[in-house]
Amino acid sequence: MNTSSTRGSKLDGVVVLVTGASSGIGQSVARYLGEIGASVAINYHAQREPAEKLAEELRIGGGSAIALPGDVSQEDDVTKLFENTVEAFGRVDVLVANSGMQKDAPVAEMSLDDWKAVIDVDLTGQFLSCRQAVRQFRNQAKAARPFRSAGSIVSITSVHDRIPWAGHINYAAAKGGARMFVETLAQEVAADGIRVNAVAPGAIRTPINRDVWDDEAALENLMKLIPYGRIGETDDVSKAVAWLASDDADYVTGVTLYVDGGMMLYPSFRDNG
Ligand code: BGC
């Protein structure tokens, strides 16, 4: 880990809460932001160990980090998560609303439980954590702000906020909802000086899609969907999040930044249509 050379960044001293940060994109975002100087609250739901380990690594590297439990689909958990972050770091400046999951099935076979589980985490989790962030940002003293905005939210959505995805109707519906949630929230709280944006990852190498990148034939097939010709790495997403969260993006609100190697460009039309 290389913390010392990156200190003095645009996120130095900024307090960031990352939900769902015990694995995948959330873990990478928490690590990267911690390495460039943010104080990080690393939220986990079930996997305590990797979250604690990451917090410890960041502290050893000279950073400031804490691991905090909480299920973003539960109102009381979310309240507690923010309280604990404030207790540890005195404030919250950035929320990275990342928690998300897939429970895939063709529509006729999808259980109501699996529909609800994904909507609860991927969409209601956005509502609960962003609502709490707005409340927190509004309560904080202006003089103590580490950057220009009164607070910044970065939601991690997906290319499936726009690309329909057969066999994943709960996930696509949640992500499509999250896109409109982000735009509506951005419109509502801009006058408070709060910025709200989304990063929409395409195929990023994480445990959620191991079945496609761990299998040669599936990976080759996936490449037909990615004009840039490679699978994304979690760092590709983390760097976009860092930019959107920082003062460098101070005039940016309500946008979705696709980090997808061109997946949104309808690659099947390249030689067709
Ligand atoms: C999903 C991944 C998928 C990617 C591109 C993401 O939102 O979580 O499983 O590989 O979209 O389809």
XYZ file of C-alpha atoms and ligand atoms in Angstrom:
285
model
C 0.000 0.000 0.000
C 1.235 3.458 -0.841
C -0.318 6.043 1.416
C 2.369 8.607 2.093
C 2.894 9.706 -1.521
C -0.800 10.248 -2.106
C -1.501 12.410 0.947
C -2.418 15.980 0.216
C -5.104 14.811 -2.232
C -8.464 16.461 -2.775
C -10.005 14.095 -0.221
C -7.523 14.685 2.566
C -9.386 14.825 5.881
C -12.774 14.206 4.263
C -14.953 11.713 6.154
C -16.383 9.043 3.860
C -18.880 6.321 4.662
C -18.881 3.427 2.183
C -21.727 0.933 2.451
C -21.199 -2.705 1.508
C -17.446 -2.317 1.734
C -16.371 -5.779 2.851
C -15.879 -7.036 -0.719
C -15.870 -6.144 -4.396
C -16.307 -2.556 -5.552
C -17.167 -1.205 -2.086
C -14.011 -2.641 -0.578
C -11.875 -1.200 -3.354
C -13.499 2.233 -3.059
C -12.945 2.275 0.721
C -9.329 1.232 0.274
C -8.580 3.771 -2.437
C -10.244 6.704 -0.683
C -8.473 5.746 2.547
C -5.147 5.608 0.723
C -5.596 9.104 -0.679
C -6.275 10.602 2.718
C -9.978 10.264 3.521
C -11.124 8.987 6.914
C -13.187 5.949 6.026
C -16.092 4.193 7.701
C -16.146 0.724 6.157
C -19.642 -0.691 6.436
C -20.219 -4.429 6.266
C -23.311 -6.567 6.644
C -22.315 -10.204 7.088
C -18.558 -10.217 6.496
C -16.947 -8.596 9.481
C -13.450 -9.997 9.047
C -12.462 -8.466 5.689
C -13.891 -5.093 6.751
C -11.891 -5.113 9.998
C -8.798 -6.234 8.127
C -9.077 -3.398 5.629
C -9.587 -0.854 8.427
C -6.490 -2.148 10.148
C -4.425 -2.045 6.956
C -5.411 1.547 6.341
C -4.557 2.517 9.917
C -1.175 0.799 9.675
C -0.528 2.789 6.492
C -1.088 6.003 8.456
C -4.730 6.442 7.514
C -7.881 6.669 9.524
C -10.496 3.930 9.218
C -13.099 1.985 11.144
C -15.285 -1.031 10.284
C -18.969 -0.711 11.136
C -21.790 -3.270 10.897
C -25.226 -2.573 9.455
C -27.800 -3.756 6.949
C -28.704 -0.852 4.642
C -32.219 -2.195 4.170
C -32.951 -1.709 7.890
C -33.839 1.779 9.075
C -32.400 1.391 12.580
C -29.150 -0.079 11.273
C -28.678 2.877 8.952
C -29.318 5.414 11.717
C -26.799 3.616 13.895
C -24.256 3.446 11.093
C -24.265 7.215 10.696
C -24.225 7.758 14.483
C -21.205 5.480 14.789
C -19.417 7.228 11.946
C -20.008 10.613 13.560
C -18.866 9.214 16.897
C -15.614 8.024 15.311
C -14.824 10.959 13.007
C -17.041 13.851 14.146
C -18.945 14.223 10.867
C -19.798 12.650 7.504
C -18.867 14.460 4.287
C -19.326 11.786 1.635
C -21.635 8.807 1.359
C -20.753 6.123 -1.159
C -24.024 4.194 -1.362
C -22.609 0.997 -2.745
C -24.407 -1.951 -1.101
C -25.973 -4.180 -3.683
C -26.616 -7.789 -4.576
C -28.032 -10.069 -7.232
C -30.454 -12.971 -6.831
C -31.014 -14.086 -10.386
C -33.846 -16.141 -11.872
C -36.109 -16.071 -14.914
C -39.197 -14.057 -14.052
C -41.584 -17.025 -13.937
C -39.339 -18.778 -11.440
C -38.411 -15.794 -9.294
C -39.723 -16.011 -5.747
C -41.256 -13.011 -4.052
C -38.542 -13.309 -1.400
C -35.804 -12.956 -4.012
C -37.594 -10.045 -5.657
C -37.925 -8.276 -2.315
C -34.425 -9.051 -1.076
C -32.847 -7.308 -4.076
C -35.238 -4.341 -4.079
C -34.698 -3.937 -0.325
C -30.910 -3.726 -0.543
C -30.347 -2.243 -4.015
C -33.109 0.367 -3.962
C -34.540 0.841 -0.462
C -30.957 0.728 0.827
C -30.218 3.732 -1.390
C -33.213 5.578 0.029
C -32.371 4.864 3.677
C -28.672 5.659 3.445
C -29.080 8.756 1.244
C -31.902 10.077 3.426
C -29.681 9.787 6.472
C -26.796 11.428 4.632
C -28.971 14.408 3.694
C -30.116 14.780 7.309
C -26.528 14.593 8.509
C -25.150 17.020 5.894
C -27.834 19.575 6.745
C -26.932 19.425 10.451
C -23.215 19.989 10.081
C -21.506 23.295 10.694
C -20.603 25.165 7.514
C -17.315 26.394 8.937
C -16.041 22.842 9.442
C -16.526 21.709 5.830
C -13.417 20.127 4.323
C -14.544 20.978 0.790
C -16.899 23.292 -1.079
C -20.114 21.305 -1.026
C -22.220 20.705 2.066
C -21.865 17.000 1.360
C -21.552 14.646 -1.551
C -23.266 11.368 -2.365
C -21.997 8.872 -4.902
C -24.349 5.983 -5.576
C -22.992 2.878 -7.194
C -25.582 1.748 -9.696
C -24.969 -0.287 -12.864
C -25.150 -0.243 -16.643
C -28.361 -2.142 -15.926
C -29.914 1.128 -14.839
C -30.495 1.372 -18.609
C -29.641 -1.971 -20.207
C -32.481 -4.475 -19.807
C -31.205 -7.814 -18.477
C -33.277 -10.947 -18.917
C -33.058 -13.278 -15.945
C -32.224 -10.408 -13.580
C -35.477 -8.491 -13.435
C -35.263 -7.633 -9.726
C -31.736 -6.249 -10.166
C -32.489 -4.274 -13.350
C -35.665 -2.839 -11.832
C -33.771 -1.775 -8.699
C -30.926 -0.200 -10.682
C -33.301 1.580 -13.064
C -35.075 2.937 -9.996
C -31.779 3.972 -8.456
C -30.948 6.102 -11.504
C -34.161 8.100 -11.180
C -33.670 8.203 -7.407
C -30.261 9.831 -7.854
C -31.531 12.401 -10.358
C -34.542 13.303 -8.250
C -32.502 13.569 -5.075
C -29.898 15.715 -6.839
C -32.629 18.082 -7.984
C -34.148 18.208 -4.490
C -31.021 18.916 -2.438
C -28.873 21.005 -4.803
C -30.051 24.188 -3.106
C -28.623 22.847 0.163
C -25.227 22.619 -1.498
C -25.403 18.825 -1.581
C -24.213 17.017 -4.711
C -25.623 13.635 -5.719
C -24.147 11.548 -8.531
C -23.907 7.937 -9.613
C -21.140 5.742 -10.910
C -22.565 2.974 -13.076
C -20.086 0.115 -13.451
C -20.190 -2.323 -16.326
C -18.552 -5.728 -16.000
C -16.026 -5.340 -13.202
C -14.031 -8.292 -11.893
C -15.663 -8.955 -8.481
C -17.242 -11.932 -6.706
C -20.709 -10.915 -7.998
C -19.881 -12.001 -11.573
C -17.183 -14.625 -10.991
C -19.088 -17.020 -13.257
C -18.298 -14.842 -16.301
C -14.650 -13.950 -15.734
C -13.613 -17.253 -14.191
C -14.614 -19.233 -17.255
C -12.724 -18.804 -20.529
C -15.690 -19.312 -22.867
C -17.933 -17.030 -20.806
C -15.231 -14.349 -20.708
C -14.771 -14.514 -24.469
C -18.505 -14.111 -24.892
C -18.530 -11.171 -22.466
C -15.876 -9.402 -24.547
C -18.438 -9.066 -27.366
C -20.228 -6.643 -25.058
C -17.166 -4.556 -24.181
C -15.778 -2.467 -27.091
C -12.688 -1.515 -25.070
C -11.765 -5.191 -24.946
C -11.094 -5.845 -21.302
C -13.001 -6.542 -18.133
C -13.033 -3.655 -15.648
C -11.044 -3.706 -12.427
C -12.379 -2.315 -9.169
C -9.823 0.501 -9.265
C -11.416 1.796 -12.469
C -14.527 2.442 -10.394
C -12.751 3.746 -7.286
C -10.983 6.495 -9.219
C -14.249 7.680 -10.752
C -15.828 7.741 -7.294
C -12.904 9.735 -5.876
C -13.259 12.344 -8.604
C -17.032 12.695 -8.257
C -16.787 12.946 -4.471
C -14.096 15.618 -4.510
C -14.029 19.349 -5.192
C -12.709 18.598 -8.682
C -16.319 17.729 -9.529
C -17.858 20.577 -7.534
C -20.063 21.723 -10.435
C -21.277 18.206 -11.202
C -24.549 16.947 -9.805
C -27.266 14.566 -10.956
C -25.077 12.728 -13.446
C -24.406 9.063 -13.963
C -20.831 8.321 -14.962
C -20.643 4.993 -16.794
C -17.412 3.121 -16.118
C -17.926 0.264 -18.510
C -15.370 0.094 -21.350
C -18.126 1.205 -23.720
C -20.750 -1.379 -22.788
C -23.411 1.321 -23.096
C -22.510 1.903 -26.758
C -24.650 -0.936 -28.170
C -21.581 -2.856 -29.457
C -23.758 -5.412 -31.257
C -24.645 -2.601 -33.692
C -21.021 -2.196 -34.773
C -21.472 -4.541 -37.753
C -25.204 -4.750 -37.714
C -28.436 -2.759 -37.894
C -23.604 -6.807 -12.537
C -22.582 -7.775 -13.058
C -22.509 -7.719 -14.578
C -22.394 -6.298 -15.073
C -22.485 -6.183 -16.594
C -23.322 -5.447 -13.093
O -24.214 -4.509 -12.584
O -23.599 -6.819 -11.122
O -22.907 -9.081 -12.640
O -21.396 -8.457 -15.031
O -23.411 -5.498 -14.502
O -23.548 -6.919 -17.117
